[in-house]
Short mmCIF file of C-alpha atoms and ligand atoms in Angstrom, two decimals:
data_model
loop_
_atom_site.label_atom_id
_atom_site.label_comp_id
_atom_site.label_asym_id
_atom_site.label_seq_id
_atom_site.Cartn_x
_atom_site.Cartn_y
_atom_site.Cartn_z
CA MET A 10 -11.38 -23.50 1.23
CA THR A 11 -13.26 -26.60 0.83
CA ALA A 12 -12.35 -28.32 -2.48
CA ARG A 13 -13.65 -28.72 -5.81
CA ILE A 14 -14.32 -32.58 -5.08
CA ILE A 15 -13.28 -33.45 -8.25
CA ASP A 16 -15.58 -36.44 -9.70
CA GLY A 17 -12.75 -39.16 -11.37
CA LYS A 18 -16.17 -41.78 -11.38
CA ALA A 19 -18.11 -38.51 -13.93
CA PHE A 20 -14.80 -38.41 -15.77
CA ALA A 21 -13.66 -42.23 -16.32
CA ALA A 22 -17.38 -42.44 -17.66
CA ASP A 23 -17.42 -39.22 -20.09
CA ILE A 24 -14.22 -41.04 -21.28
CA ARG A 25 -15.49 -44.85 -22.16
CA GLY A 26 -18.24 -42.90 -23.54
CA ARG A 27 -15.81 -40.96 -25.90
CA VAL A 28 -13.81 -43.62 -26.25
CA ALA A 29 -17.33 -45.81 -27.51
CA GLU A 30 -18.34 -43.82 -30.26
CA GLN A 31 -14.92 -43.60 -31.87
CA VAL A 32 -15.17 -47.80 -31.54
CA VAL A 33 -18.26 -47.06 -33.78
CA ALA A 34 -17.12 -45.17 -36.11
CA LEU A 35 -13.80 -47.75 -36.59
CA LYS A 36 -16.38 -50.18 -37.33
CA ALA A 37 -18.11 -48.32 -39.09
CA ASP A 38 -15.56 -46.36 -41.20
CA HIS A 39 -12.08 -48.50 -41.53
CA GLY A 40 -14.47 -52.07 -40.65
CA ILE A 41 -11.43 -51.94 -37.88
CA THR A 42 -12.82 -53.58 -34.36
CA PRO A 43 -9.92 -52.69 -31.38
CA GLY A 44 -8.77 -55.34 -29.45
CA LEU A 45 -7.35 -55.89 -25.99
CA ALA A 46 -5.59 -59.01 -25.07
CA VAL A 47 -5.13 -59.16 -20.97
CA VAL A 48 -3.22 -62.45 -19.55
CA LEU A 49 -3.79 -63.21 -15.72
CA VAL A 50 -0.75 -65.58 -14.47
CA GLY A 51 -2.09 -67.11 -10.66
CA GLU A 52 -5.27 -66.61 -8.79
CA ASP A 53 -4.56 -63.86 -6.97
CA PRO A 54 -7.84 -62.19 -5.58
CA ALA A 55 -7.30 -58.39 -6.12
CA SER A 56 -5.79 -59.44 -9.88
CA GLN A 57 -8.80 -60.96 -10.81
CA VAL A 58 -10.91 -58.99 -9.55
CA TYR A 59 -8.99 -56.10 -11.66
CA VAL A 60 -8.92 -58.65 -14.63
CA ARG A 61 -12.42 -59.40 -14.65
CA SER A 62 -14.05 -55.71 -14.77
CA LYS A 63 -11.44 -54.43 -17.65
CA GLY A 64 -13.09 -58.03 -19.66
CA ARG A 65 -15.92 -55.96 -19.13
CA MET A 66 -15.08 -52.58 -19.58
CA THR A 67 -13.94 -53.54 -23.04
CA VAL A 68 -16.79 -54.96 -24.17
CA GLU A 69 -19.21 -52.28 -23.47
CA VAL A 70 -17.63 -49.63 -25.13
CA GLY A 71 -17.73 -51.97 -28.75
CA MET A 72 -13.60 -53.61 -28.72
CA ASN A 73 -12.70 -57.30 -28.69
CA SER A 74 -11.67 -58.82 -26.01
CA TYR A 75 -9.04 -61.55 -25.29
CA SER A 76 -8.69 -63.37 -21.79
CA HIS A 77 -6.18 -65.49 -21.27
CA ARG A 78 -5.46 -66.67 -17.42
CA LEU A 79 -2.61 -69.36 -16.89
CA ASP A 80 -2.40 -71.27 -13.69
CA ALA A 81 -0.04 -70.05 -11.23
CA GLY A 82 2.66 -72.96 -12.42
CA THR A 83 3.07 -71.39 -15.63
CA SER A 84 7.00 -71.47 -17.34
CA GLN A 85 8.32 -68.54 -18.27
CA GLN A 86 8.91 -70.45 -21.84
CA GLU A 87 5.42 -70.87 -21.49
CA LEU A 88 3.96 -66.96 -20.90
CA LEU A 89 6.47 -65.58 -23.31
CA ALA A 90 5.35 -68.10 -26.65
CA LEU A 91 1.73 -67.19 -25.79
CA ILE A 92 3.03 -63.22 -25.85
CA GLU A 93 4.89 -64.23 -28.89
CA ASP A 94 1.58 -65.48 -31.31
CA LEU A 95 -0.68 -61.78 -29.11
CA ASN A 96 2.45 -59.73 -30.91
CA ARG A 97 1.34 -61.58 -33.62
CA ASP A 98 -2.04 -62.01 -34.03
CA PRO A 99 -4.16 -58.85 -35.93
CA ALA A 100 -6.43 -58.71 -33.93
CA VAL A 101 -4.82 -57.32 -30.91
CA HIS A 102 -3.50 -54.30 -30.68
CA GLY A 103 -2.94 -53.94 -26.66
CA ILE A 104 -1.88 -56.61 -24.87
CA LEU A 105 -2.54 -56.31 -20.92
CA VAL A 106 -0.08 -58.55 -18.27
CA GLN A 107 -1.35 -58.39 -15.21
CA LEU A 108 0.80 -57.62 -12.54
CA PRO A 109 1.90 -59.19 -9.88
CA LEU A 110 3.38 -61.96 -11.69
CA PRO A 111 4.70 -65.22 -9.68
CA ASP A 112 8.02 -65.61 -8.40
CA HIS A 113 9.46 -67.70 -10.60
CA LEU A 114 8.65 -64.93 -13.71
CA ASP A 115 11.04 -62.56 -14.81
CA GLU A 116 8.92 -59.02 -14.56
CA SER A 117 10.65 -56.85 -17.22
CA LEU A 118 11.76 -59.88 -18.62
CA VAL A 119 8.54 -60.60 -20.19
CA ILE A 120 6.71 -56.25 -19.66
CA ASN A 121 9.79 -56.41 -23.04
CA ALA A 122 9.04 -59.27 -24.73
CA ILE A 123 5.47 -58.06 -25.43
CA ALA A 124 5.68 -55.69 -29.03
CA PRO A 125 6.34 -51.85 -27.66
CA GLU A 126 3.40 -50.68 -29.79
CA LYS A 127 1.26 -52.61 -28.39
CA ASP A 128 2.40 -52.47 -25.08
CA VAL A 129 -1.00 -50.26 -23.69
CA ASP A 130 0.29 -50.59 -20.53
CA GLY A 131 3.22 -48.48 -21.02
CA PHE A 132 5.75 -50.45 -19.03
CA HIS A 133 7.80 -51.12 -21.92
CA ILE A 134 11.39 -50.07 -21.63
CA SER A 135 11.01 -48.65 -24.93
CA ASN A 136 8.21 -46.86 -23.66
CA VAL A 137 9.02 -45.12 -20.64
CA GLY A 138 12.49 -44.47 -22.64
CA ARG A 139 10.52 -42.56 -25.37
CA LEU A 140 7.75 -40.79 -22.92
CA ALA A 141 11.23 -39.48 -20.55
CA THR A 142 12.85 -37.37 -24.10
CA GLY A 143 9.39 -36.69 -25.12
CA GLN A 144 9.01 -39.24 -28.38
CA LYS A 145 5.43 -40.57 -28.74
CA ALA A 146 5.17 -43.38 -26.64
CA MET A 147 2.17 -45.78 -24.53
CA VAL A 148 1.60 -43.92 -21.40
CA PRO A 149 1.38 -45.89 -18.30
CA CYS A 150 -2.40 -45.77 -17.33
CA THR A 151 -2.93 -44.68 -13.84
CA PRO A 152 -0.60 -41.18 -14.23
CA LEU A 153 -2.34 -40.40 -17.88
CA GLY A 154 -6.01 -40.32 -15.91
CA CYS A 155 -4.08 -37.48 -12.94
CA LEU A 156 -3.11 -35.40 -16.04
CA MET A 157 -6.81 -35.37 -17.78
CA MET A 158 -7.95 -34.61 -14.72
CA LEU A 159 -4.95 -31.73 -14.16
CA ARG A 160 -5.75 -30.74 -17.29
CA ASP A 161 -9.44 -30.64 -16.59
CA HIS A 162 -9.10 -28.31 -13.28
CA HIS A 163 -6.29 -26.26 -14.76
CA GLY A 164 -6.35 -25.78 -18.38
CA SER A 165 -2.65 -25.00 -18.88
CA LEU A 166 0.03 -26.80 -16.24
CA SER A 167 2.93 -24.81 -16.85
CA GLY A 168 5.13 -23.35 -14.81
CA LEU A 169 2.39 -24.99 -11.04
CA ASP A 170 5.16 -26.47 -8.67
CA ALA A 171 4.08 -30.34 -8.78
CA VAL A 172 5.30 -32.44 -6.59
CA VAL A 173 5.29 -35.75 -6.68
CA VAL A 174 5.09 -38.36 -3.58
CA GLY A 175 6.20 -42.21 -4.39
CA ARG A 176 9.17 -42.84 -6.85
CA SER A 177 7.01 -46.51 -8.49
CA ASN A 178 7.41 -47.47 -11.89
CA ILE A 179 3.69 -47.43 -12.85
CA VAL A 180 3.09 -43.84 -10.88
CA GLY A 181 5.33 -42.50 -9.27
CA LYS A 182 8.20 -41.96 -11.94
CA PRO A 183 5.77 -41.85 -15.10
CA MET A 184 3.72 -38.92 -14.05
CA ALA A 185 6.47 -37.03 -13.07
CA GLN A 186 6.97 -37.50 -16.32
CA LEU A 187 4.19 -36.01 -18.01
CA LEU A 188 4.12 -32.83 -15.33
CA LEU A 189 7.54 -31.92 -16.37
CA ARG A 190 6.85 -31.82 -20.50
CA ASP A 191 3.44 -29.98 -19.50
CA SER A 192 5.73 -27.66 -18.11
CA CYS A 193 5.37 -27.67 -14.25
CA THR A 194 8.38 -27.62 -11.97
CA VAL A 195 9.00 -31.43 -10.35
CA THR A 196 10.26 -33.04 -7.42
CA ILE A 197 10.19 -36.39 -6.63
CA ALA A 198 9.07 -36.88 -3.50
CA HIS A 199 10.15 -40.70 -1.32
CA SER A 200 10.65 -42.30 1.88
CA ARG A 201 14.74 -41.34 2.42
CA THR A 202 13.22 -36.75 1.64
CA ARG A 203 14.07 -34.75 4.20
CA ASP A 204 11.56 -32.80 5.80
CA LEU A 205 8.74 -33.88 3.71
CA PRO A 206 6.22 -31.29 5.15
CA ALA A 207 8.07 -28.87 3.79
CA VAL A 208 8.37 -30.53 0.29
CA CYS A 209 4.61 -30.97 0.24
CA ARG A 210 3.41 -27.40 1.24
CA ARG A 211 5.66 -25.86 -1.68
CA ALA A 212 3.22 -27.41 -4.86
CA ASP A 213 0.88 -25.82 -6.42
CA ILE A 214 -0.20 -30.37 -7.11
CA LEU A 215 0.49 -32.77 -4.71
CA VAL A 216 0.61 -36.48 -6.14
CA ALA A 217 0.19 -38.86 -3.31
CA ALA A 218 1.45 -42.30 -4.91
CA VAL A 219 2.86 -44.47 -1.80
CA GLY A 220 0.39 -46.40 -0.85
CA ARG A 221 0.30 -45.56 3.19
CA PRO A 222 -2.87 -44.98 4.49
CA GLU A 223 -3.99 -41.42 5.05
CA MET A 224 -0.14 -40.71 5.63
CA ILE A 225 -0.48 -37.17 3.97
CA PRO A 226 -2.65 -34.95 6.31
CA GLY A 227 -4.01 -31.63 5.81
CA ASP A 228 -1.24 -29.27 6.77
CA TRP A 229 1.10 -30.33 4.55
CA VAL A 230 -1.32 -29.33 1.92
CA LYS A 231 -0.62 -25.24 0.25
CA GLU A 232 -3.72 -23.47 0.88
CA GLY A 233 -5.51 -23.78 -2.45
CA ALA A 234 -3.86 -26.46 -4.14
CA THR A 235 -4.38 -29.34 -6.73
CA VAL A 236 -3.96 -32.86 -4.82
CA ILE A 237 -4.70 -36.16 -7.17
CA ASP A 238 -5.16 -39.31 -4.34
CA VAL A 239 -4.06 -42.40 -6.86
CA GLY A 240 -3.73 -44.49 -2.71
CA ILE A 241 -6.15 -47.82 -2.35
CA ASN A 242 -5.86 -48.94 1.04
CA ARG A 243 -8.51 -50.65 2.96
CA ILE A 244 -8.34 -50.27 6.72
CA PRO A 245 -9.76 -52.06 9.03
CA ALA A 246 -13.43 -50.64 9.64
CA PRO A 247 -15.22 -51.52 13.59
CA GLU A 248 -16.69 -48.76 13.60
CA ARG A 249 -19.06 -50.17 10.66
CA GLY A 250 -19.16 -53.45 12.81
CA GLU A 251 -17.32 -56.42 13.27
CA GLY A 252 -13.87 -57.51 10.05
CA LYS A 253 -15.45 -54.53 8.38
CA THR A 254 -13.12 -52.72 5.73
CA ARG A 255 -12.75 -49.10 4.03
CA LEU A 256 -10.93 -48.26 1.19
CA VAL A 257 -8.96 -44.69 2.11
CA GLY A 258 -5.72 -42.70 -0.25
CA ASP A 259 -2.90 -41.88 1.11
CA VAL A 260 -4.33 -38.41 2.13
CA ASP A 261 -5.94 -38.05 5.07
CA PHE A 262 -8.87 -36.83 3.20
CA ALA A 263 -10.82 -34.85 5.96
CA SER A 264 -8.52 -32.77 6.58
CA ALA A 265 -6.53 -31.93 3.36
CA VAL A 266 -9.90 -30.81 2.18
CA GLU A 267 -10.69 -28.02 4.16
CA ARG A 268 -7.51 -26.22 2.87
CA ALA A 269 -7.13 -27.25 -1.26
CA GLY A 270 -8.62 -25.98 -3.49
CA ALA A 271 -9.37 -28.94 -5.50
CA ILE A 272 -8.88 -33.12 -4.81
CA THR A 273 -10.36 -36.37 -5.49
CA PRO A 274 -11.01 -38.79 -3.50
CA VAL A 275 -10.90 -42.16 -3.08
CA PRO A 276 -12.44 -44.64 -3.72
CA GLY A 277 -14.21 -42.73 -6.74
CA GLY A 278 -10.94 -40.09 -7.58
CA VAL A 279 -8.33 -42.27 -9.78
CA GLY A 280 -8.85 -45.63 -9.54
CA PRO A 281 -12.16 -45.38 -12.28
CA MET A 282 -9.90 -43.88 -14.41
CA THR A 283 -6.95 -46.03 -14.96
CA ILE A 284 -9.33 -48.70 -17.31
CA ALA A 285 -10.77 -45.74 -18.68
CA CYS A 286 -7.30 -45.29 -19.66
CA LEU A 287 -6.15 -48.36 -20.26
CA LEU A 288 -9.26 -48.58 -22.64
CA ALA A 289 -8.57 -45.28 -24.57
CA ASN A 290 -4.57 -46.87 -24.58
CA THR A 291 -5.79 -49.56 -26.23
CA LEU A 292 -7.84 -46.65 -29.68
CA THR A 293 -5.09 -45.09 -29.45
CA ALA A 294 -2.88 -48.33 -30.16
CA CYS A 295 -5.47 -49.21 -33.17
CA CYS A 296 -4.61 -45.92 -34.17
CA ARG A 297 -1.68 -46.17 -35.78
CA GLU A 298 -1.47 -49.27 -35.92
CA ASN A 299 -4.28 -48.74 -38.60
CA GLY A 300 -2.35 -45.41 -39.79
CA LEU A 301 -5.29 -43.16 -38.52
CA PRO A 302 -5.50 -40.03 -36.83
CA GLU A 303 -5.12 -40.41 -32.50
CA PRO A 304 -8.55 -40.26 -30.84
CA GLU A 305 -8.10 -36.34 -29.76
CA GLY A 306 -7.73 -35.50 -26.05
CA LEU A 307 -7.44 -39.18 -24.88
CA THR A 308 -3.72 -39.26 -25.06
CA ALA A 309 -1.40 -37.28 -23.30
N1 GUN B 18 -1.70 -54.64 -11.05
C1 GUN B 18 -1.48 -53.58 -10.58
N2 GUN B 18 -1.84 -52.06 -11.24
C2 GUN B 18 -1.54 -52.61 -12.70
C3 GUN B 18 -1.14 -52.38 -13.79
O1 GUN B 18 -1.30 -50.05 -13.55
N3 GUN B 18 -0.79 -52.70 -15.07
C4 GUN B 18 -0.62 -53.60 -14.93
N4 GUN B 18 -0.83 -55.00 -15.58
N5 GUN B 18 -1.61 -54.34 -13.60
C5 GUN B 18 -2.00 -53.96 -12.69
#
């Protein structure tokens, strides 16, 4: 079997288009413009790239973008004071603090200072608990994007065997919660899992989120399974010339594509969905804040 390639780039563009339409309607009908504040502390080059893209796409869908760049030496107190201001600001519906933070800042303390209803990353302890207990929550963007692609491909996920490889708070754990909510039988596998190949081979849905380049070969994939590759790993590519690199996922695409029923590529799979879902979450937060119906098809 050769897999259907799930086009995350096109899917994300469609989501952004639907968000943009609803932003137009919110403005026209209610005079409201959703606003997203992004806070970056320090000069981490990868974070700078992400934050720039987030700002650009926020504006492209018609929302207000508020960018706060603080220098690497910013104190915890200063950062918490900024978050307090943003929590109180009625023009700000979503707040994102780009991670990782410099070492002297306490990440959990900072994240938990964000008002849960503005926590568009879904990392606040209250949103984590709400997701786990089936209450209305803000859901982390990357797993939300994966869920949307899975629902689009399968329709119902009920009863399917799902294996999530990786147990991070940002992807693995919330992904497992979302799959459980959609009535999958869920296994979370990780570095200490015994016989990982056999565990993966059970999966109708295999989500790889470990951050290790091409660690899952095609022969760990069940024939016809859906493979969602969350990994974005940069590796040397001497075949492209000296010093060149390329992006690969956590799955060995070339062998997995021969066995899977559907698979997300890297790049162009899960990656573009993350920012699209951030914008969807900002729209959701804005609708909830104003007592309006939630945008259809853009939430978990
Ligand atoms: N750094 C890497 N991924 C993320 C993310 O999803 N949200 C935030 N805030 N920081 C990140």
